[in-house]
Amino acid sequence: MTRIIALTGKTGSIAIQKDFPPCSLIIRGLAMQTCIYLDNNATTQVDPQVVEAMLPYLTQYYGNPSSMHRFGGQVGKAVKTARAQVAALFNSEESEVVFNSCGTEGNNTAIRAALAAQPDRKHIITTQVEHPAVLNVYKQLEKQGYTVTYLSVSRKGQVDMMELEASMTGNTALVSMMYANNETGVIFPVEQAGAIAKEYGATMHVDAVQVAGKIPLNMQDSTIDLLTISGHKLHAPKGIGALYIRKGFRFRPFLLGGHQERGRRAGTENVPGLIALGKAAELALEHLPNVKQEKKLRDRLEKTLLKTIPEIEVNGGGTERLPNTTNIGFKYIEGEAILLSLDQYGICASSGSACTSGSLEPSHVLRAMGLPYTILHGSIRFSLSRFNTDADVDRVLELMPQIVDRLRALSPFNSDQAEWLQGREEAVATSK
Ligand code: PLP
């Protein structure tokens, strides 16, 4: 049976089909619109099995897990199960999992906790290509007297462990590095970085928001002390996340209040959310051996585009990358123009982080990689999930050559002006 949930707002009403195919909306009076969703690093479709698992905790089982009565106790048991499911995804102990609201909260909490653990140390090391949920914390900390070293990345988006080693001092409190970059998918050697951090007595924090469910995590044999994940990147809803805190780590909570989460994150638990994250973690673990399917689709998309469209390149290509992500630079055109054209055909992609889109500045990640001007402005990211199909990729492959041809014909820049552009770029670089 298909149930329709109607939502009414100021601008009219929409109905969402319960057994919806990915990315479909029925707008009353209009035909059903479906889209091909290739923006899974921004957020993911909530898995219908996850919705099913969480719904009873919105309707029937609304007790407070901290209550003494059996009604609350029942919910407490479900919270315990969810914690075990997330611990299994981390390959950690259950007591090392703290539920919170999102990746941003996890990163903020981890950074503050690491600094509070060693208040005499005032130096932090991170990379130039972290998410704003990390970089903006450091901006504030710099104003408060901390020194932050931002490790550079190569043309392919990789960090250099020699540079990390050379930056470490006895004053370094924290090394904070993303597991994989959200824009390019390039994977960083976080375990090696953790080993270097350990040699100097520093805490190792890893933003694994883009990694959970895409590559295996193993906190059992790890050099990482604190690790962040976010539900909405792995087919759970928005508003739920988890922080891994290594047993024995001298953790100082960010939110103070009740005793929830063993005093490590006060506030009544988002029970439906964490049940959803537990189920999503279980499904992600089950799906891990099949992630190669997404990789196959991604590789076909990438290889065929490279073959059929001239003057393009894969940003971060030839490195170890997430299996679902490709970031491609199309020379001489604007990435935003490609995205708008794709959107007209119902295809969702992105020009970088959802948190920085809307600004006309080129991505800080691609800039840090030192990409030429022509690629910097013409790069877009396709990010896949287990819900994507061969047909989705076929459609993109059918449309992209036409879109690029049309935009290049309109573009004020072409390969003849490449030399001029290069000169302009060099002039800008030397004027800085
Ligand atoms: N870290 C990375 C690498 C991300 O990609 C994101 C979101 O895009 C975040 C952190 C922030 O996560 P959230 O949206 O759950 O706050």
CSV table of C-alpha atoms and ligand atoms in Angstrom, one decimal:
chain,number,residue,atom,x,y,z
A,1,MET,CA,0.0,0.0,0.0
A,2,THR,CA,1.3,3.5,-0.8
A,3,ARG,CA,0.5,6.1,1.8
A,4,ILE,CA,0.7,9.7,1.0
A,5,ILE,CA,1.7,12.2,3.7
A,6,ALA,CA,0.4,15.6,2.9
A,7,LEU,CA,2.2,18.7,3.9
A,8,THR,CA,0.6,22.1,3.6
A,9,GLY,CA,2.5,25.3,3.7
A,10,LYS,CA,2.1,29.0,2.6
A,11,THR,CA,3.1,28.3,-0.9
A,12,GLY,CA,0.7,25.4,-1.5
A,13,SER,CA,0.8,21.8,-0.5
A,14,ILE,CA,3.0,18.9,-1.4
A,15,ALA,CA,2.6,15.2,-0.8
A,16,ILE,CA,5.4,12.8,-0.2
A,17,GLN,CA,4.8,9.3,-1.2
A,18,LYS,CA,5.6,6.9,1.7
A,19,ASP,CA,7.4,4.3,-0.4
A,20,PHE,CA,9.1,7.0,-2.3
A,21,PRO,CA,11.7,6.2,-4.9
A,22,PRO,CA,14.9,8.2,-4.2
A,23,CYS,CA,14.5,11.9,-4.7
A,24,SER,CA,10.8,12.1,-5.7
A,25,LEU,CA,8.2,14.6,-4.9
A,26,ILE,CA,4.6,14.8,-6.1
A,27,ILE,CA,3.6,18.4,-6.3
A,28,ARG,CA,-0.1,18.7,-6.4
A,29,GLY,CA,-1.5,19.5,-9.8
A,30,LEU,CA,1.9,18.8,-11.4
A,31,ALA,CA,3.3,15.5,-12.7
A,32,MET,CA,5.6,13.6,-10.5
A,33,GLN,CA,9.1,15.0,-10.6
A,34,THR,CA,12.0,12.7,-10.1
A,35,CYS,CA,15.6,13.7,-9.9
A,36,ILE,CA,18.9,11.9,-10.3
A,37,TYR,CA,20.6,12.5,-7.0
A,38,LEU,CA,24.4,12.7,-7.3
A,39,ASP,CA,25.1,15.0,-4.3
A,40,ASN,CA,25.4,12.4,-1.6
A,41,ASN,CA,28.4,14.1,0.1
A,42,ALA,CA,26.1,17.0,0.8
A,43,THR,CA,23.4,14.7,2.3
A,44,THR,CA,21.8,11.4,1.7
A,45,GLN,CA,18.4,9.9,1.3
A,46,VAL,CA,17.1,8.4,4.5
A,47,ASP,CA,17.0,4.7,3.9
A,48,PRO,CA,13.3,3.5,4.1
A,49,GLN,CA,14.5,0.8,6.6
A,50,VAL,CA,15.9,3.5,8.8
A,51,VAL,CA,12.6,5.4,8.6
A,52,GLU,CA,10.8,2.2,9.6
A,53,ALA,CA,13.1,1.7,12.6
A,54,MET,CA,12.8,5.2,14.0
A,55,LEU,CA,9.0,5.8,13.5
A,56,PRO,CA,7.8,3.9,16.6
A,57,TYR,CA,10.1,6.2,18.7
A,58,LEU,CA,8.2,9.2,17.4
A,59,THR,CA,4.8,7.8,18.0
A,60,GLN,CA,4.5,4.8,20.4
A,61,TYR,CA,7.7,4.8,22.5
A,62,TYR,CA,8.1,8.4,23.5
A,63,GLY,CA,9.4,7.7,27.0
A,64,ASN,CA,12.5,9.4,28.4
A,65,PRO,CA,15.3,6.8,28.4
A,66,SER,CA,16.5,8.2,31.8
A,67,SER,CA,13.1,7.6,33.5
A,68,MET,CA,12.8,5.0,36.2
A,69,HIS,CA,9.5,3.5,34.9
A,70,ARG,CA,9.3,0.6,32.5
A,71,PHE,CA,8.0,2.8,29.7
A,72,GLY,CA,11.2,4.8,29.7
A,73,GLY,CA,13.3,1.7,30.4
A,74,GLN,CA,12.1,0.2,27.2
A,75,VAL,CA,13.4,3.2,25.3
A,76,GLY,CA,16.6,3.0,27.3
A,77,LYS,CA,17.1,-0.5,25.9
A,78,ALA,CA,16.6,0.6,22.4
A,79,VAL,CA,19.2,3.4,22.9
A,80,LYS,CA,21.6,0.7,24.1
A,81,THR,CA,21.1,-1.3,21.0
A,82,ALA,CA,21.7,1.8,18.8
A,83,ARG,CA,24.9,2.5,20.7
A,84,ALA,CA,26.0,-1.1,20.0
A,85,GLN,CA,25.2,-0.7,16.3
A,86,VAL,CA,27.3,2.5,16.1
A,87,ALA,CA,30.1,0.8,18.1
A,88,ALA,CA,30.1,-2.0,15.6
A,89,LEU,CA,30.6,0.5,12.7
A,90,PHE,CA,33.5,2.0,14.7
A,91,ASN,CA,34.8,-1.4,15.8
A,92,SER,CA,35.0,0.1,19.2
A,93,GLU,CA,33.5,-0.4,22.7
A,94,GLU,CA,29.9,0.8,23.3
A,95,SER,CA,31.1,3.1,26.1
A,96,GLU,CA,33.3,4.9,23.5
A,97,VAL,CA,30.3,6.2,21.6
A,98,VAL,CA,28.7,9.5,22.5
A,99,PHE,CA,25.6,10.6,20.5
A,100,ASN,CA,25.3,14.2,19.6
A,101,SER,CA,23.5,16.4,17.0
A,102,CYS,CA,25.8,16.5,13.9
A,103,GLY,CA,29.3,16.5,12.5
A,104,THR,CA,29.8,20.1,13.3
A,105,GLU,CA,29.0,19.5,17.0
A,106,GLY,CA,31.3,16.5,17.0
A,107,ASN,CA,34.2,18.5,15.5
A,108,ASN,CA,33.7,21.5,17.8
A,109,THR,CA,33.5,19.2,20.9
A,110,ALA,CA,36.5,17.1,20.0
A,111,ILE,CA,38.7,20.2,19.3
A,112,ARG,CA,37.7,21.9,22.6
A,113,ALA,CA,38.1,18.6,24.5
A,114,ALA,CA,41.6,18.0,23.1
A,115,LEU,CA,42.7,21.5,24.1
A,116,ALA,CA,41.1,21.2,27.6
A,117,ALA,CA,43.0,17.9,28.1
A,118,GLN,CA,46.4,19.7,27.8
A,119,PRO,CA,45.7,23.4,28.7
A,120,ASP,CA,49.5,24.2,28.8
A,121,ARG,CA,49.9,23.4,25.1
A,122,LYS,CA,49.0,26.1,22.6
A,123,HIS,CA,49.8,24.7,19.2
A,124,ILE,CA,47.4,22.9,16.8
A,125,ILE,CA,48.1,21.2,13.5
A,126,THR,CA,45.4,20.8,10.8
A,127,THR,CA,45.2,21.0,7.0
A,128,GLN,CA,44.3,23.7,4.6
A,129,VAL,CA,41.4,21.7,3.2
A,130,GLU,CA,39.3,20.8,6.3
A,131,HIS,CA,35.6,21.5,6.4
A,132,PRO,CA,34.4,24.9,7.8
A,133,ALA,CA,33.2,22.9,10.8
A,134,VAL,CA,36.9,22.6,11.7
A,135,LEU,CA,38.5,25.7,10.1
A,136,ASN,CA,36.2,28.2,11.7
A,137,VAL,CA,36.9,26.8,15.1
A,138,TYR,CA,40.6,27.4,14.5
A,139,LYS,CA,39.9,31.0,13.3
A,140,GLN,CA,38.4,31.7,16.7
A,141,LEU,CA,41.1,29.8,18.6
A,142,GLU,CA,43.8,31.9,16.8
A,143,LYS,CA,42.2,35.0,18.2
A,144,GLN,CA,42.3,33.4,21.7
A,145,GLY,CA,46.1,33.0,21.5
A,146,TYR,CA,46.5,29.5,19.9
A,147,THR,CA,49.0,29.0,17.0
A,148,VAL,CA,47.6,26.9,14.2
A,149,THR,CA,49.7,25.2,11.5
A,150,TYR,CA,47.7,24.5,8.3
A,151,LEU,CA,49.4,21.7,6.4
A,152,SER,CA,49.5,22.2,2.6
A,153,VAL,CA,48.3,19.7,0.0
A,154,SER,CA,49.8,18.6,-3.3
A,155,ARG,CA,48.4,19.3,-6.7
A,156,LYS,CA,46.5,16.0,-6.2
A,157,GLY,CA,45.2,17.0,-2.9
A,158,GLN,CA,47.4,14.8,-0.7
A,159,VAL,CA,49.0,15.8,2.7
A,160,ASP,CA,52.6,15.2,3.3
A,161,MET,CA,53.5,13.3,6.5
A,162,MET,CA,57.1,14.8,6.4
A,163,GLU,CA,55.5,18.3,6.7
A,164,LEU,CA,53.4,17.1,9.6
A,165,GLU,CA,56.5,15.6,11.4
A,166,ALA,CA,58.4,18.8,10.8
A,167,SER,CA,55.6,20.9,12.3
A,168,MET,CA,55.2,18.9,15.5
A,169,THR,CA,56.6,20.5,18.7
A,170,GLY,CA,56.4,19.7,22.4
A,171,ASN,CA,53.7,22.5,22.5
A,172,THR,CA,51.4,20.7,20.0
A,173,ALA,CA,48.2,19.8,21.8
A,174,LEU,CA,46.2,18.5,18.8
A,175,VAL,CA,46.6,17.1,15.3
A,176,SER,CA,43.2,17.3,13.6
A,177,MET,CA,42.8,15.9,10.1
A,178,MET,CA,39.9,14.8,8.0
A,179,TYR,CA,39.8,11.1,7.0
A,180,ALA,CA,38.7,12.0,3.5
A,181,ASN,CA,38.1,15.3,1.8
A,182,ASN,CA,34.4,16.0,1.1
A,183,GLU,CA,35.1,17.8,-2.2
A,184,THR,CA,37.7,15.5,-3.9
A,185,GLY,CA,37.2,12.3,-1.9
A,186,VAL,CA,41.0,12.1,-1.4
A,187,ILE,CA,41.8,9.9,1.6
A,188,PHE,CA,44.4,11.1,4.2
A,189,PRO,CA,46.8,8.8,6.1
A,190,VAL,CA,45.2,9.5,9.4
A,191,GLU,CA,46.6,6.5,11.2
A,192,GLN,CA,50.1,7.5,10.3
A,193,ALA,CA,49.3,11.1,11.4
A,194,GLY,CA,48.0,9.7,14.7
A,195,ALA,CA,51.2,7.7,15.2
A,196,ILE,CA,53.3,10.9,14.7
A,197,ALA,CA,50.9,12.9,17.1
A,198,LYS,CA,51.4,10.1,19.7
A,199,GLU,CA,55.2,10.5,19.6
A,200,TYR,CA,54.8,14.1,20.7
A,201,GLY,CA,52.0,13.4,23.3
A,202,ALA,CA,49.4,15.2,21.2
A,203,THR,CA,45.7,14.2,20.7
A,204,MET,CA,44.6,12.9,17.3
A,205,HIS,CA,41.2,14.0,16.1
A,206,VAL,CA,39.7,12.8,12.8
A,207,ASP,CA,36.7,14.2,11.0
A,208,ALA,CA,35.4,11.0,9.5
A,209,VAL,CA,32.0,12.5,8.4
A,210,GLN,CA,32.6,11.6,4.7
A,211,VAL,CA,34.1,8.2,5.4
A,212,ALA,CA,31.6,6.3,7.6
A,213,GLY,CA,29.8,3.7,5.5
A,214,LYS,CA,32.2,4.1,2.6
A,215,ILE,CA,35.4,2.6,4.0
A,216,PRO,CA,35.8,0.4,7.1
A,217,LEU,CA,36.6,2.0,10.4
A,218,ASN,CA,38.6,0.2,13.0
A,219,MET,CA,39.1,2.0,16.3
A,220,GLN,CA,40.3,-1.1,18.0
A,221,ASP,CA,43.8,-0.9,16.5
A,222,SER,CA,44.0,2.8,16.0
A,223,THR,CA,46.1,5.8,16.8
A,224,ILE,CA,43.0,8.1,16.8
A,225,ASP,CA,41.6,9.5,20.1
A,226,LEU,CA,38.5,11.3,18.8
A,227,LEU,CA,36.5,10.7,15.6
A,228,THR,CA,33.4,12.4,14.3
A,229,ILE,CA,30.6,11.0,12.2
A,230,SER,CA,27.3,12.5,11.1
A,231,GLY,CA,24.0,10.6,10.5
A,232,HIS,CA,22.8,12.4,7.4
A,233,LYS,CA,25.8,11.4,5.4
A,234,LEU,CA,25.0,7.7,5.8
A,235,HIS,CA,21.3,7.5,5.2
A,236,ALA,CA,20.1,8.5,8.6
A,237,PRO,CA,18.2,11.8,9.1
A,238,LYS,CA,19.8,15.2,9.8
A,239,GLY,CA,20.2,16.3,13.4
A,240,ILE,CA,22.0,13.2,14.7
A,241,GLY,CA,25.7,12.3,14.9
A,242,ALA,CA,28.2,10.5,17.1
A,243,LEU,CA,31.7,11.1,18.5
A,244,TYR,CA,34.1,8.3,19.2
A,245,ILE,CA,36.1,9.0,22.4
A,246,ARG,CA,38.9,6.6,23.1
A,247,LYS,CA,38.6,4.9,26.5
A,248,GLY,CA,40.8,6.6,29.0
A,249,PHE,CA,40.9,9.9,27.1
A,250,ARG,CA,40.6,12.8,29.6
A,251,PHE,CA,37.4,14.1,28.1
A,252,ARG,CA,35.9,17.5,29.1
A,253,PRO,CA,32.3,17.8,28.0
A,254,PHE,CA,31.2,20.8,25.8
A,255,LEU,CA,27.5,20.7,26.9
A,256,LEU,CA,26.9,20.7,30.6
A,257,GLY,CA,23.6,19.7,32.3
A,258,GLY,CA,22.2,16.3,33.0
A,259,HIS,CA,24.0,12.9,33.2
A,260,GLN,CA,23.1,11.7,29.7
A,261,GLU,CA,25.8,10.0,27.7
A,262,ARG,CA,27.7,9.3,30.9
A,263,GLY,CA,28.0,13.0,31.6
A,264,ARG,CA,29.8,13.6,28.3
A,265,ARG,CA,27.0,15.3,26.4
A,266,ALA,CA,24.1,16.7,28.5
A,267,GLY,CA,20.6,17.0,27.1
A,268,THR,CA,17.7,14.5,26.7
A,269,GLU,CA,18.7,12.2,23.9
A,270,ASN,CA,17.3,12.6,20.4
A,271,VAL,CA,15.9,9.0,20.7
A,272,PRO,CA,14.3,8.7,17.2
A,273,GLY,CA,17.5,10.1,15.7
A,274,LEU,CA,19.9,7.9,17.4
A,275,ILE,CA,17.7,4.8,16.7
A,276,ALA,CA,17.9,5.9,13.1
A,277,LEU,CA,21.7,6.3,13.3
A,278,GLY,CA,22.0,2.9,14.9
A,279,LYS,CA,20.0,1.3,12.1
A,280,ALA,CA,21.9,3.3,9.4
A,281,ALA,CA,25.2,2.1,10.9
A,282,GLU,CA,24.0,-1.5,10.8
A,283,LEU,CA,23.0,-1.1,7.2
A,284,ALA,CA,26.2,0.7,6.3
A,285,LEU,CA,28.3,-2.2,7.8
A,286,GLU,CA,26.2,-4.8,5.8
A,287,HIS,CA,26.7,-2.7,2.7
A,288,LEU,CA,30.4,-2.2,3.0
A,289,PRO,CA,31.4,-5.2,0.9
A,290,ASN,CA,29.2,-3.9,-1.9
A,291,VAL,CA,30.6,-0.4,-2.0
A,292,LYS,CA,32.5,-1.6,-5.0
A,293,GLN,CA,29.3,-1.2,-6.9
A,294,GLU,CA,29.3,2.6,-6.3
A,295,LYS,CA,33.0,2.6,-7.2
A,296,LYS,CA,32.2,0.8,-10.5
A,297,LEU,CA,29.5,3.4,-11.3
A,298,ARG,CA,31.8,6.3,-10.3
A,299,ASP,CA,34.7,4.9,-12.4
A,300,ARG,CA,32.5,4.4,-15.4
A,301,LEU,CA,31.1,8.0,-15.1
A,302,GLU,CA,34.6,9.4,-14.8
A,303,LYS,CA,36.3,7.3,-17.5
A,304,THR,CA,33.6,7.9,-20.0
A,305,LEU,CA,33.5,11.7,-19.4
A,306,LEU,CA,37.3,11.8,-19.8
A,307,LYS,CA,37.0,10.0,-23.1
A,308,THR,CA,34.1,12.0,-24.5
A,309,ILE,CA,34.8,15.5,-23.4
A,310,PRO,CA,38.0,17.3,-24.2
A,311,GLU,CA,40.0,19.5,-21.8
A,312,ILE,CA,38.7,18.1,-18.5
A,313,GLU,CA,40.6,16.6,-15.6
A,314,VAL,CA,39.8,14.7,-12.4
A,315,ASN,CA,40.8,16.7,-9.4
A,316,GLY,CA,42.6,14.4,-7.0
A,317,GLY,CA,42.7,11.7,-9.7
A,318,GLY,CA,45.3,9.0,-9.4
A,319,THR,CA,45.2,9.0,-5.5
A,320,GLU,CA,43.5,6.8,-3.0
A,321,ARG,CA,39.9,8.2,-2.9
A,322,LEU,CA,36.5,7.5,-1.5
A,323,PRO,CA,34.7,5.1,-3.8
A,324,ASN,CA,31.7,7.3,-4.4
A,325,THR,CA,33.2,10.7,-5.2
A,326,THR,CA,34.5,12.4,-8.3
A,327,ASN,CA,35.4,16.0,-8.7
A,328,ILE,CA,36.0,17.1,-12.3
A,329,GLY,CA,37.3,20.3,-13.7
A,330,PHE,CA,35.8,21.4,-17.1
A,331,LYS,CA,38.1,24.0,-18.5
A,332,TYR,CA,36.8,27.4,-19.8
A,333,ILE,CA,33.3,27.2,-18.2
A,334,GLU,CA,31.8,28.0,-14.9
A,335,GLY,CA,30.9,25.1,-12.6
A,336,GLU,CA,27.7,26.9,-11.5
A,337,ALA,CA,26.5,27.1,-15.1
A,338,ILE,CA,27.0,23.3,-15.5
A,339,LEU,CA,25.1,22.7,-12.2
A,340,LEU,CA,22.2,24.9,-13.4
A,341,SER,CA,22.0,23.1,-16.7
A,342,LEU,CA,22.1,19.7,-15.0
A,343,ASP,CA,19.4,20.9,-12.6
A,344,GLN,CA,17.1,21.7,-15.5
A,345,TYR,CA,17.3,18.0,-16.3
A,346,GLY,CA,16.6,17.0,-12.7
A,347,ILE,CA,20.2,16.1,-12.0
A,348,CYS,CA,21.6,17.1,-8.6
A,349,ALA,CA,25.4,17.6,-8.3
A,350,SER,CA,27.5,20.2,-6.5
A,351,SER,CA,30.4,22.6,-6.9
A,352,GLY,CA,31.9,21.8,-3.5
A,353,SER,CA,30.8,21.8,0.1
A,354,ALA,CA,27.1,22.5,0.6
A,355,CYS,CA,28.2,24.7,3.6
A,356,THR,CA,30.2,27.1,1.3
A,357,SER,CA,28.0,27.0,-1.8
A,358,GLY,CA,26.3,30.3,-2.5
A,359,SER,CA,29.6,32.1,-2.3
A,360,LEU,CA,31.2,32.9,-5.6
A,361,GLU,CA,34.6,32.3,-4.2
A,362,PRO,CA,36.3,29.2,-5.7
A,363,SER,CA,36.6,26.3,-3.4
A,364,HIS,CA,39.3,26.6,-0.7
A,365,VAL,CA,40.1,23.0,-1.3
A,366,LEU,CA,40.8,23.3,-5.0
A,367,ARG,CA,42.7,26.6,-4.4
A,368,ALA,CA,44.9,24.8,-1.8
A,369,MET,CA,45.7,22.2,-4.5
A,370,GLY,CA,47.0,25.0,-6.7
A,371,LEU,CA,44.7,24.2,-9.6
A,372,PRO,CA,44.9,26.6,-12.6
A,373,TYR,CA,42.3,29.3,-12.9
A,374,THR,CA,40.5,27.6,-15.8
A,375,ILE,CA,39.8,24.5,-13.7
A,376,LEU,CA,39.2,26.2,-10.4
A,377,HIS,CA,36.1,27.8,-11.7
A,378,GLY,CA,34.8,25.0,-13.8
A,379,SER,CA,34.9,22.1,-11.3
A,380,ILE,CA,31.9,20.1,-10.1
A,381,ARG,CA,31.5,17.1,-7.8
A,382,PHE,CA,29.4,14.0,-8.4
A,383,SER,CA,28.9,11.9,-5.3
A,384,LEU,CA,27.0,8.6,-5.5
A,385,SER,CA,25.3,6.3,-3.0
A,386,ARG,CA,24.0,2.8,-2.9
A,387,PHE,CA,20.7,4.1,-4.3
A,388,ASN,CA,22.3,5.2,-7.6
A,389,THR,CA,21.9,3.0,-10.7
A,390,ASP,CA,23.5,2.4,-14.1
A,391,ALA,CA,20.6,4.4,-15.6
A,392,ASP,CA,21.5,7.5,-13.5
A,393,VAL,CA,25.1,7.4,-14.9
A,394,ASP,CA,23.8,6.8,-18.4
A,395,ARG,CA,21.7,9.9,-18.3
A,396,VAL,CA,24.6,12.1,-17.0
A,397,LEU,CA,26.8,10.7,-19.7
A,398,GLU,CA,24.2,11.4,-22.4
A,399,LEU,CA,23.7,15.0,-21.2
A,400,MET,CA,27.2,16.2,-20.2
A,401,PRO,CA,28.8,16.5,-23.6
A,402,GLN,CA,25.9,18.6,-24.9
A,403,ILE,CA,25.9,20.8,-21.9
A,404,VAL,CA,29.7,21.4,-22.0
A,405,ASP,CA,29.6,22.1,-25.7
A,406,ARG,CA,26.8,24.6,-25.3
A,407,LEU,CA,28.5,26.4,-22.4
A,408,ARG,CA,31.9,26.4,-24.1
A,409,ALA,CA,30.3,28.0,-27.2
A,410,LEU,CA,28.9,30.8,-25.0
A,411,SER,CA,32.1,31.1,-22.9
A,412,PRO,CA,34.2,34.2,-23.3
A,413,PHE,CA,37.2,31.9,-22.6
A,414,ASN,CA,38.5,29.1,-24.8
A,415,SER,CA,41.8,27.4,-25.3
A,416,ASP,CA,43.2,30.4,-27.3
A,417,GLN,CA,42.8,32.5,-24.2
A,418,ALA,CA,44.4,29.9,-21.9
A,419,GLU,CA,47.8,31.6,-22.2
A,420,TRP,CA,46.3,34.9,-21.2
A,421,LEU,CA,44.4,33.3,-18.3
A,422,GLN,CA,47.6,31.6,-17.1
A,423,GLY,CA,49.4,35.0,-17.2
A,424,ARG,CA,46.6,36.6,-15.2
A,425,GLU,CA,46.7,33.8,-12.7
A,426,GLU,CA,50.5,34.2,-12.2
A,427,ALA,CA,50.0,38.0,-11.8
A,428,VAL,CA,47.4,37.4,-9.1
A,429,ALA,CA,49.6,34.9,-7.4
A,430,THR,CA,52.7,37.3,-7.3
A,431,SER,CA,50.6,40.2,-6.1
A,432,LYS,CA,49.5,38.3,-3.0
B,1,PLP,N1,32.9,17.5,8.1
B,1,PLP,C1,32.8,17.2,6.8
B,1,PLP,C2,34.0,16.6,6.1
B,1,PLP,C3,31.7,17.4,6.1
B,1,PLP,O1,31.6,17.1,4.8
B,1,PLP,C4,30.5,17.9,6.8
B,1,PLP,C5,29.3,18.2,6.1
B,1,PLP,O2,29.3,18.4,4.9
B,1,PLP,C6,30.7,18.3,8.1
B,1,PLP,C7,31.9,18.0,8.8
B,1,PLP,C8,29.6,18.8,8.9
B,1,PLP,O3,28.6,17.9,9.2
B,1,PLP,P1,27.1,18.2,9.7
B,1,PLP,O4,26.5,18.7,8.4
B,1,PLP,O5,26.6,17.0,10.2
B,1,PLP,O6,27.3,19.3,10.7
